[in-house]
Structure formats: structure tokens, C-alpha cells
Amino acid sequence: MTASFPALRLRRTRVAPWSRRMVAEHVLTPADLIWPLFIADGVGVEEPIKTLPGVSRWSIDNIAKRAKEAQALGIPCIALFPNTPQHLRTPDGREALNPDNLICRAVKAIKDAAPDVGVLTDVALDPYTEHGHDGLVDEAGYVLNDETMALLVEQAVVQADAGADIIAPSDMMDGRVAGIRAALEDKGHRNVQIMAYAAKYASAFYGPFRDAVGSRGRLKGDKRGYQMDHANAEEALREVAMDLAEGADTVMVKPGLPYLDIIRRVKERFEVPVFAYQVSGEYAMIEAAVAADMGDRDALVLETLLAFKRAGCSGVLTYHAAHAARLLGA
């Protein structure tokens, strides 16, 4: 039993800022953020991405500078995604296995520049294939699971050899976490984490990302045959259970805000670290609202990020990471 009005006035603890801070149920800090960065070929490159206002592709020398910036802001980890040059994109995505590709060179540069910053690398073939899919495709256009998985395992080892701290398979092939975990153990990478894109939905919110990695115009068909149907929630729990059983250390739900219910259910069911990816379309909507004078960027960014924490996230991948960290450190 609780008291009733007027003995109980819930507004009492809301009146003063100090009191609101004291009774806050959830707190957002820079340590909750992972900063996704896009890599371009060349030196001294900064290529603004039209559909992601305020976000650029950076050459490796500039990526190293961003890593130092992340370290200074208290952001613990950055995530890397390459815009592979056209002449290196093939049907089988073999450039993903090149130990001197953009990702591997960027990881090494970051470790030299800011060794205390964690590096998360994406395991999937879409930045390397000429058809834009996350795996190998047969003549009928079907993305092959087991054949793709063999390449993803090799890709993960190549990235771990380069110094990646977290391997994040985003492909949604069945069984790939088990294969990657076994290979990492076999190659001596026992402390390399796996953050599985366990519940990755086939979403309309990915458009600007595909522009950033140069895959939008190449994609033949869609990815609904292997990414999750947004009508399904129970299936997400099965996907998470499978990845955890295969050796994932942490799991991710993607996209973020439209799937807060999935985040909450995963956290309550499995009690493991859950991350969300506030994807490119979510970022772009906030920036579009700001550009149209329909909202305040600072308030929108902090409110949406705190929503992820409230839903149960341990952390969030967000293109607003640097901006949010500055706000939180002010």
C-alpha cells in the first residue's frame, strides 16, 4: 500500500533539478556510446555523405584522428564500415579476406593512435560484393547460407589478426556465430568479443547507410530472405538464444527506436548485455527535423539515447556519439 494524495505528491521529487538528478532511474554517459565511422580510400579525405548530414567518410589517417577524439570524449569504442572502391567489389566479396583491406589498415592505425579505444568491426560481405548482398548469391538470386558462412569465418579471423576487439557479424546467416567463435579460439583470439547482430530486421531505415558504404545502387532485390520480418517478435528471441548458445558475448537489436519492445524483451529474457544500433534513417530523421526547425537537436539526441537505456541497453551505436558525448561532458 502507498499513501494517497495529498500525503503523496509525486511532483515533490521533480520540482528541483538536483532532486530530479538524484532520483533518476537511468543515466546516460559517454561510456554508453559506440561511434560508427565510415572509411574511404586515399589520404586526407573527408567526404560528406549527403543523406547523413554531419557524417563523412574518412580516410584512414583521419579515422585515426577520430579515434583520438573518441578517447578524449570518453567514448569507449568505435565501429568501422568501409566504402570499398568499385574495382575491388566482386560477386564473391573476396576483398573482405584481404589482410591489407581498408578495415584492417584502419584497425591498425587506430590501435597506434588510440590504443585504449575499442574497435568493433563489421562481418558481412555487402561492402565488398558487386550485388550488395551480405553473402554469396546463386543464379536464382538466393543468398547461400553455408557457403557464405565459410567466408565470414575467414573474414572474422582476418579482422581479429589486424587487432579488432569486437567482431560483429551483421549478415544474419544461420550458424555463423558458432563458426566464428570456434575459429577465434583456434587462432588464439580468445579474448576477442563477438557482438552478434542477433535481431537485425529488414528495415526501411537503412537507406543512408547504404549510401555511405556505396551499396544502395548495387543491391539486387532485397534482404528479406535473411534479415528478420518486422512483424515478428518471438522469432527475435529465438535468434538471440541461438547466437548466445553459439558463443556470442553480447547481442544487438537493429534498428533501434522502432524496436524498443524487442530490446526490452531480450533483456528481460536473457539478462545479457544488449546493444542497439540507432541506424542511419533514425539519425537522418532527427537531422531533418532540426533542419526544418521542428525540434532541438540536443534535446532530441539525449532523449532518444536515454530511451535505449531505459529499454535495457548497455550501450548504443549512434552517429550522434561525439555530439552526445560533448553534451554529457559539458
mmCIF file of N, CA, C and O in Angstrom, residues 211-277:
data_model
loop_
_atom_site.group_PDB
_atom_site.id
_atom_site.type_symbol
_atom_site.label_atom_id
_atom_site.label_comp_id
_atom_site.label_asym_id
_atom_site.label_seq_id
_atom_site.Cartn_x
_atom_site.Cartn_y
_atom_site.Cartn_z
ATOM 1 N N ASP A 211 24.051 4.302 -48.774
ATOM 2 C CA ASP A 211 24.764 5.358 -49.492
ATOM 3 C C ASP A 211 26.197 5.487 -48.969
ATOM 4 O O ASP A 211 27.148 5.636 -49.740
ATOM 5 N N ALA A 212 26.341 5.421 -47.659
ATOM 6 C CA ALA A 212 27.647 5.638 -47.033
ATOM 7 C C ALA A 212 28.663 4.571 -47.423
ATOM 8 O O ALA A 212 29.853 4.863 -47.578
ATOM 9 N N VAL A 213 28.210 3.317 -47.574
ATOM 10 C CA VAL A 213 29.138 2.241 -47.935
ATOM 11 C C VAL A 213 29.061 1.898 -49.420
ATOM 12 O O VAL A 213 29.706 0.952 -49.878
ATOM 13 N N GLY A 214 28.277 2.670 -50.169
ATOM 14 C CA GLY A 214 28.244 2.509 -51.619
ATOM 15 C C GLY A 214 27.524 1.281 -52.119
ATOM 16 O O GLY A 214 27.828 0.781 -53.212
ATOM 17 N N SER A 215 26.536 0.792 -51.367
ATOM 18 C CA SER A 215 25.856 -0.436 -51.795
ATOM 19 C C SER A 215 24.420 -0.219 -52.262
ATOM 20 O O SER A 215 23.815 -1.134 -52.827
ATOM 21 N N ARG A 216 23.864 0.962 -52.068
ATOM 22 C CA ARG A 216 22.436 1.153 -52.369
ATOM 23 C C ARG A 216 22.137 0.879 -53.846
ATOM 24 O O ARG A 216 21.242 0.117 -54.192
ATOM 25 N N GLY A 217 22.864 1.477 -54.745
ATOM 26 C CA GLY A 217 22.590 1.307 -56.169
ATOM 27 C C GLY A 217 22.926 -0.076 -56.698
ATOM 28 O O GLY A 217 22.473 -0.460 -57.780
ATOM 29 N N ARG A 218 23.696 -0.829 -55.931
ATOM 30 C CA ARG A 218 24.115 -2.160 -56.382
ATOM 31 C C ARG A 218 23.156 -3.264 -55.948
ATOM 32 O O ARG A 218 23.166 -4.342 -56.531
ATOM 33 N N LEU A 219 22.382 -3.014 -54.922
ATOM 34 C CA LEU A 219 21.571 -4.076 -54.336
ATOM 35 C C LEU A 219 20.535 -4.589 -55.328
ATOM 36 O O LEU A 219 19.708 -3.837 -55.832
ATOM 37 N N LYS A 220 20.597 -5.882 -55.597
ATOM 38 C CA LYS A 220 19.634 -6.541 -56.471
ATOM 39 C C LYS A 220 18.586 -7.235 -55.596
ATOM 40 O O LYS A 220 18.892 -8.134 -54.834
ATOM 41 N N GLY A 221 17.343 -6.792 -55.705
ATOM 42 C CA GLY A 221 16.296 -7.346 -54.863
ATOM 43 C C GLY A 221 16.331 -6.719 -53.480
ATOM 44 O O GLY A 221 16.640 -5.541 -53.319
ATOM 45 N N ASP A 222 16.011 -7.512 -52.460
ATOM 46 C CA ASP A 222 16.031 -7.007 -51.090
ATOM 47 C C ASP A 222 16.615 -8.075 -50.181
ATOM 48 O O ASP A 222 17.063 -9.128 -50.630
ATOM 49 N N LYS A 223 16.625 -7.795 -48.877
ATOM 50 C CA LYS A 223 17.284 -8.685 -47.923
ATOM 51 C C LYS A 223 16.294 -9.401 -47.008
ATOM 52 O O LYS A 223 16.673 -9.944 -45.978
ATOM 53 N N ARG A 224 15.035 -9.442 -47.408
ATOM 54 C CA ARG A 224 14.023 -10.031 -46.544
ATOM 55 C C ARG A 224 14.132 -11.547 -46.419
ATOM 56 O O ARG A 224 13.548 -12.138 -45.511
ATOM 57 N N GLY A 225 14.917 -12.161 -47.312
ATOM 58 C CA GLY A 225 15.097 -13.598 -47.231
ATOM 59 C C GLY A 225 16.034 -14.043 -46.129
ATOM 60 O O GLY A 225 16.089 -15.235 -45.809
ATOM 61 N N TYR A 226 16.773 -13.092 -45.536
ATOM 62 C CA TYR A 226 17.669 -13.475 -44.440
ATOM 63 C C TYR A 226 17.618 -12.524 -43.263
ATOM 64 O O TYR A 226 17.891 -12.928 -42.135
ATOM 65 N N GLN A 227 17.261 -11.268 -43.442
ATOM 66 C CA GLN A 227 17.033 -10.398 -42.300
ATOM 67 C C GLN A 227 15.597 -10.573 -41.810
ATOM 68 O O GLN A 227 14.729 -11.038 -42.537
ATOM 69 N N MET A 228 15.345 -10.179 -40.569
ATOM 70 C CA MET A 228 14.068 -10.508 -39.932
ATOM 71 C C MET A 228 12.903 -9.675 -40.449
ATOM 72 O O MET A 228 13.051 -8.521 -40.830
ATOM 73 N N ASP A 229 11.733 -10.283 -40.414
ATOM 74 C CA ASP A 229 10.479 -9.618 -40.752
ATOM 75 C C ASP A 229 10.071 -8.740 -39.577
ATOM 76 O O ASP A 229 10.013 -9.200 -38.431
ATOM 77 N N HIS A 230 9.750 -7.476 -39.866
ATOM 78 C CA HIS A 230 9.445 -6.558 -38.763
ATOM 79 C C HIS A 230 8.121 -6.871 -38.072
ATOM 80 O O HIS A 230 7.791 -6.255 -37.054
ATOM 81 N N ALA A 231 7.366 -7.844 -38.581
ATOM 82 C CA ALA A 231 6.141 -8.270 -37.899
ATOM 83 C C ALA A 231 6.428 -9.204 -36.731
ATOM 84 O O ALA A 231 5.542 -9.469 -35.917
ATOM 85 N N ASN A 232 7.675 -9.706 -36.619
ATOM 86 C CA ASN A 232 7.958 -10.802 -35.691
ATOM 87 C C ASN A 232 8.745 -10.363 -34.463
ATOM 88 O O ASN A 232 9.736 -9.623 -34.583
ATOM 89 N N ALA A 233 8.309 -10.849 -33.311
ATOM 90 C CA ALA A 233 8.999 -10.598 -32.043
ATOM 91 C C ALA A 233 9.502 -11.895 -31.413
ATOM 92 O O ALA A 233 10.643 -11.970 -30.960
ATOM 93 N N GLU A 234 8.670 -12.926 -31.387
ATOM 94 C CA GLU A 234 9.103 -14.206 -30.813
ATOM 95 C C GLU A 234 10.312 -14.752 -31.560
ATOM 96 O O GLU A 234 11.217 -15.338 -30.964
ATOM 97 N N GLU A 235 10.319 -14.551 -32.875
ATOM 98 C CA GLU A 235 11.450 -15.018 -33.677
ATOM 99 C C GLU A 235 12.750 -14.342 -33.252
ATOM 100 O O GLU A 235 13.818 -14.948 -33.277
ATOM 101 N N ALA A 236 12.657 -13.078 -32.846
ATOM 102 C CA ALA A 236 13.854 -12.370 -32.382
ATOM 103 C C ALA A 236 14.445 -13.059 -31.164
ATOM 104 O O ALA A 236 15.674 -13.172 -31.029
ATOM 105 N N LEU A 237 13.589 -13.530 -30.268
ATOM 106 C CA LEU A 237 14.075 -14.223 -29.078
ATOM 107 C C LEU A 237 14.758 -15.533 -29.451
ATOM 108 O O LEU A 237 15.758 -15.930 -28.836
ATOM 109 N N ARG A 238 14.241 -16.215 -30.458
ATOM 110 C CA ARG A 238 14.888 -17.439 -30.926
ATOM 111 C C ARG A 238 16.246 -17.136 -31.539
ATOM 112 O O ARG A 238 17.225 -17.872 -31.336
ATOM 113 N N GLU A 239 16.332 -16.049 -32.299
ATOM 114 C CA GLU A 239 17.618 -15.657 -32.896
ATOM 115 C C GLU A 239 18.644 -15.341 -31.814
ATOM 116 O O GLU A 239 19.811 -15.756 -31.892
ATOM 117 N N VAL A 240 18.236 -14.601 -30.811
ATOM 118 C CA VAL A 240 19.142 -14.251 -29.719
ATOM 119 C C VAL A 240 19.599 -15.497 -28.978
ATOM 120 O O VAL A 240 20.786 -15.669 -28.675
ATOM 121 N N ALA A 241 18.661 -16.387 -28.674
ATOM 122 C CA ALA A 241 19.003 -17.622 -27.967
ATOM 123 C C ALA A 241 20.020 -18.433 -28.748
ATOM 124 O O ALA A 241 20.979 -18.988 -28.179
ATOM 125 N N MET A 242 19.841 -18.497 -30.042
ATOM 126 C CA MET A 242 20.754 -19.253 -30.892
ATOM 127 C C MET A 242 22.155 -18.652 -30.868
ATOM 128 O O MET A 242 23.156 -19.367 -30.694
ATOM 129 N N ASP A 243 22.243 -17.327 -30.998
ATOM 130 C CA ASP A 243 23.561 -16.686 -31.021
ATOM 131 C C ASP A 243 24.277 -16.800 -29.681
ATOM 132 O O ASP A 243 25.495 -16.998 -29.624
ATOM 133 N N LEU A 244 23.547 -16.672 -28.593
ATOM 134 C CA LEU A 244 24.158 -16.831 -27.276
ATOM 135 C C LEU A 244 24.649 -18.259 -27.069
ATOM 136 O O LEU A 244 25.739 -18.489 -26.534
ATOM 137 N N ALA A 245 23.855 -19.233 -27.496
ATOM 138 C CA ALA A 245 24.257 -20.623 -27.363
ATOM 139 C C ALA A 245 25.509 -20.930 -28.175
ATOM 140 O O ALA A 245 26.306 -21.809 -27.810
ATOM 141 N N GLU A 246 25.704 -20.185 -29.269
ATOM 142 C CA GLU A 246 26.851 -20.421 -30.143
ATOM 143 C C GLU A 246 28.105 -19.667 -29.697
ATOM 144 O O GLU A 246 29.169 -19.863 -30.283
ATOM 145 N N GLY A 247 27.987 -18.785 -28.703
ATOM 146 C CA GLY A 247 29.178 -18.133 -28.193
ATOM 147 C C GLY A 247 29.239 -16.630 -28.297
ATOM 148 O O GLY A 247 30.309 -16.032 -28.086
ATOM 149 N N ALA A 248 28.115 -15.969 -28.589
ATOM 150 C CA ALA A 248 28.104 -14.504 -28.592
ATOM 151 C C ALA A 248 28.256 -13.992 -27.167
ATOM 152 O O ALA A 248 27.664 -14.525 -26.232
ATOM 153 N N ASP A 249 29.057 -12.944 -26.999
ATOM 154 C CA ASP A 249 29.240 -12.320 -25.689
ATOM 155 C C ASP A 249 28.157 -11.292 -25.410
ATOM 156 O O ASP A 249 27.710 -11.125 -24.271
ATOM 157 N N THR A 250 27.772 -10.582 -26.467
ATOM 158 C CA THR A 250 26.734 -9.559 -26.369
ATOM 159 C C THR A 250 25.877 -9.668 -27.626
ATOM 160 O O THR A 250 26.285 -10.267 -28.627
ATOM 161 N N VAL A 251 24.690 -9.067 -27.570
ATOM 162 C CA VAL A 251 23.794 -9.121 -28.723
ATOM 163 C C VAL A 251 23.291 -7.721 -29.051
ATOM 164 O O VAL A 251 23.299 -6.820 -28.212
ATOM 165 N N MET A 252 22.852 -7.581 -30.287
ATOM 166 C CA MET A 252 22.388 -6.291 -30.772
ATOM 167 C C MET A 252 21.012 -6.428 -31.395
ATOM 168 O O MET A 252 20.705 -7.443 -32.017
ATOM 169 N N VAL A 253 20.216 -5.367 -31.210
ATOM 170 C CA VAL A 253 18.942 -5.225 -31.904
ATOM 171 C C VAL A 253 19.084 -4.057 -32.871
ATOM 172 O O VAL A 253 19.587 -2.990 -32.511
ATOM 173 N N LYS A 254 18.643 -4.252 -34.097
ATOM 174 C CA LYS A 254 18.797 -3.233 -35.138
ATOM 175 C C LYS A 254 17.597 -3.296 -36.074
ATOM 176 O O LYS A 254 17.241 -4.388 -36.517
ATOM 177 N N PRO A 255 16.981 -2.117 -36.372
ATOM 178 C CA PRO A 255 17.177 -0.759 -35.880
ATOM 179 C C PRO A 255 16.860 -0.608 -34.391
ATOM 180 O O PRO A 255 16.597 -1.595 -33.718
ATOM 181 N N GLY A 256 16.866 0.685 -33.959
ATOM 182 C CA GLY A 256 16.737 0.951 -32.544
ATOM 183 C C GLY A 256 15.348 1.380 -32.106
ATOM 184 O O GLY A 256 14.570 0.579 -31.584
ATOM 185 N N LEU A 257 14.998 2.635 -32.291
ATOM 186 C CA LEU A 257 13.760 3.169 -31.722
ATOM 187 C C LEU A 257 12.500 2.419 -32.142
ATOM 188 O O LEU A 257 11.605 2.213 -31.311
ATOM 189 N N PRO A 258 12.366 1.962 -33.405
ATOM 190 C CA PRO A 258 11.143 1.228 -33.732
ATOM 191 C C PRO A 258 11.068 -0.150 -33.076
ATOM 192 O O PRO A 258 10.034 -0.814 -33.170
ATOM 193 N N TYR A 259 12.152 -0.560 -32.398
ATOM 194 C CA TYR A 259 12.219 -1.907 -31.834
ATOM 195 C C TYR A 259 12.574 -1.908 -30.349
ATOM 196 O O TYR A 259 13.161 -2.846 -29.840
ATOM 197 N N LEU A 260 12.167 -0.858 -29.639
ATOM 198 C CA LEU A 260 12.408 -0.801 -28.199
ATOM 199 C C LEU A 260 11.726 -1.955 -27.472
ATOM 200 O O LEU A 260 12.224 -2.437 -26.447
ATOM 201 N N ASP A 261 10.586 -2.424 -28.003
ATOM 202 C CA ASP A 261 9.916 -3.553 -27.371
ATOM 203 C C ASP A 261 10.767 -4.823 -27.458
ATOM 204 O O ASP A 261 10.800 -5.629 -26.524
ATOM 205 N N ILE A 262 11.495 -4.975 -28.563
ATOM 206 C CA ILE A 262 12.363 -6.148 -28.727
ATOM 207 C C ILE A 262 13.536 -6.061 -27.757
ATOM 208 O O ILE A 262 13.910 -7.054 -27.114
ATOM 209 N N ILE A 263 14.109 -4.880 -27.627
ATOM 210 C CA ILE A 263 15.213 -4.683 -26.679
ATOM 211 C C ILE A 263 14.778 -5.089 -25.275
ATOM 212 O O ILE A 263 15.477 -5.825 -24.571
ATOM 213 N N ARG A 264 13.632 -4.607 -24.855
ATOM 214 C CA ARG A 264 13.139 -4.904 -23.507
ATOM 215 C C ARG A 264 12.912 -6.407 -23.325
ATOM 216 O O ARG A 264 13.307 -6.980 -22.309
ATOM 217 N N ARG A 265 12.322 -7.052 -24.310
ATOM 218 C CA ARG A 265 12.054 -8.486 -24.187
ATOM 219 C C ARG A 265 13.345 -9.294 -24.159
ATOM 220 O O ARG A 265 13.465 -10.265 -23.404
ATOM 221 N N VAL A 266 14.320 -8.902 -24.972
ATOM 222 C CA VAL A 266 15.609 -9.613 -24.975
ATOM 223 C C VAL A 266 16.301 -9.458 -23.629
ATOM 224 O O VAL A 266 16.812 -10.427 -23.054
ATOM 225 N N LYS A 267 16.307 -8.251 -23.092
ATOM 226 C CA LYS A 267 16.967 -8.011 -21.811
ATOM 227 C C LYS A 267 16.297 -8.812 -20.694
ATOM 228 O O LYS A 267 16.984 -9.438 -19.867
ATOM 229 N N GLU A 268 14.983 -8.793 -20.656
ATOM 230 C CA GLU A 268 14.284 -9.495 -19.594
ATOM 231 C C GLU A 268 14.428 -11.010 -19.714
ATOM 232 O O GLU A 268 14.528 -11.713 -18.713
ATOM 233 N N ARG A 269 14.453 -11.527 -20.939
ATOM 234 C CA ARG A 269 14.534 -12.970 -21.126
ATOM 235 C C ARG A 269 15.930 -13.511 -20.843
ATOM 236 O O ARG A 269 16.081 -14.554 -20.196
ATOM 237 N N PHE A 270 16.983 -12.806 -21.297
ATOM 238 C CA PHE A 270 18.319 -13.396 -21.284
ATOM 239 C C PHE A 270 19.275 -12.768 -20.268
ATOM 240 O O PHE A 270 20.300 -13.373 -19.942
ATOM 241 N N GLU A 271 18.984 -11.563 -19.806
ATOM 242 C CA GLU A 271 19.831 -10.904 -18.801
ATOM 243 C C GLU A 271 21.296 -10.871 -19.218
ATOM 244 O O GLU A 271 22.202 -11.195 -18.453
ATOM 245 N N VAL A 272 21.539 -10.471 -20.458
ATOM 246 C CA VAL A 272 22.888 -10.319 -21.002
ATOM 247 C C VAL A 272 23.025 -8.883 -21.508
ATOM 248 O O VAL A 272 22.029 -8.169 -21.660
ATOM 249 N N PRO A 273 24.251 -8.420 -21.772
ATOM 250 C CA PRO A 273 24.399 -7.075 -22.342
ATOM 251 C C PRO A 273 23.746 -6.988 -23.724
ATOM 252 O O PRO A 273 24.046 -7.778 -24.622
ATOM 253 N N VAL A 274 22.832 -6.039 -23.860
ATOM 254 C CA VAL A 274 22.105 -5.825 -25.110
ATOM 255 C C VAL A 274 22.471 -4.440 -25.648
ATOM 256 O O VAL A 274 22.475 -3.459 -24.898
ATOM 257 N N PHE A 275 22.766 -4.381 -26.923
ATOM 258 C CA PHE A 275 23.085 -3.116 -27.575
ATOM 259 C C PHE A 275 22.055 -2.839 -28.661
ATOM 260 O O PHE A 275 21.408 -3.757 -29.169
ATOM 261 N N ALA A 276 21.901 -1.575 -28.988
ATOM 262 C CA ALA A 276 21.018 -1.182 -30.087
ATOM 263 C C ALA A 276 21.819 -0.345 -31.070
ATOM 264 O O ALA A 276 22.772 0.350 -30.686
ATOM 265 N N TYR A 277 21.426 -0.418 -32.320
ATOM 266 C CA TYR A 277 22.021 0.433 -33.347
ATOM 267 C C TYR A 277 20.980 1.467 -33.736
ATOM 268 O O TYR A 277 19.940 1.129 -34.306
#
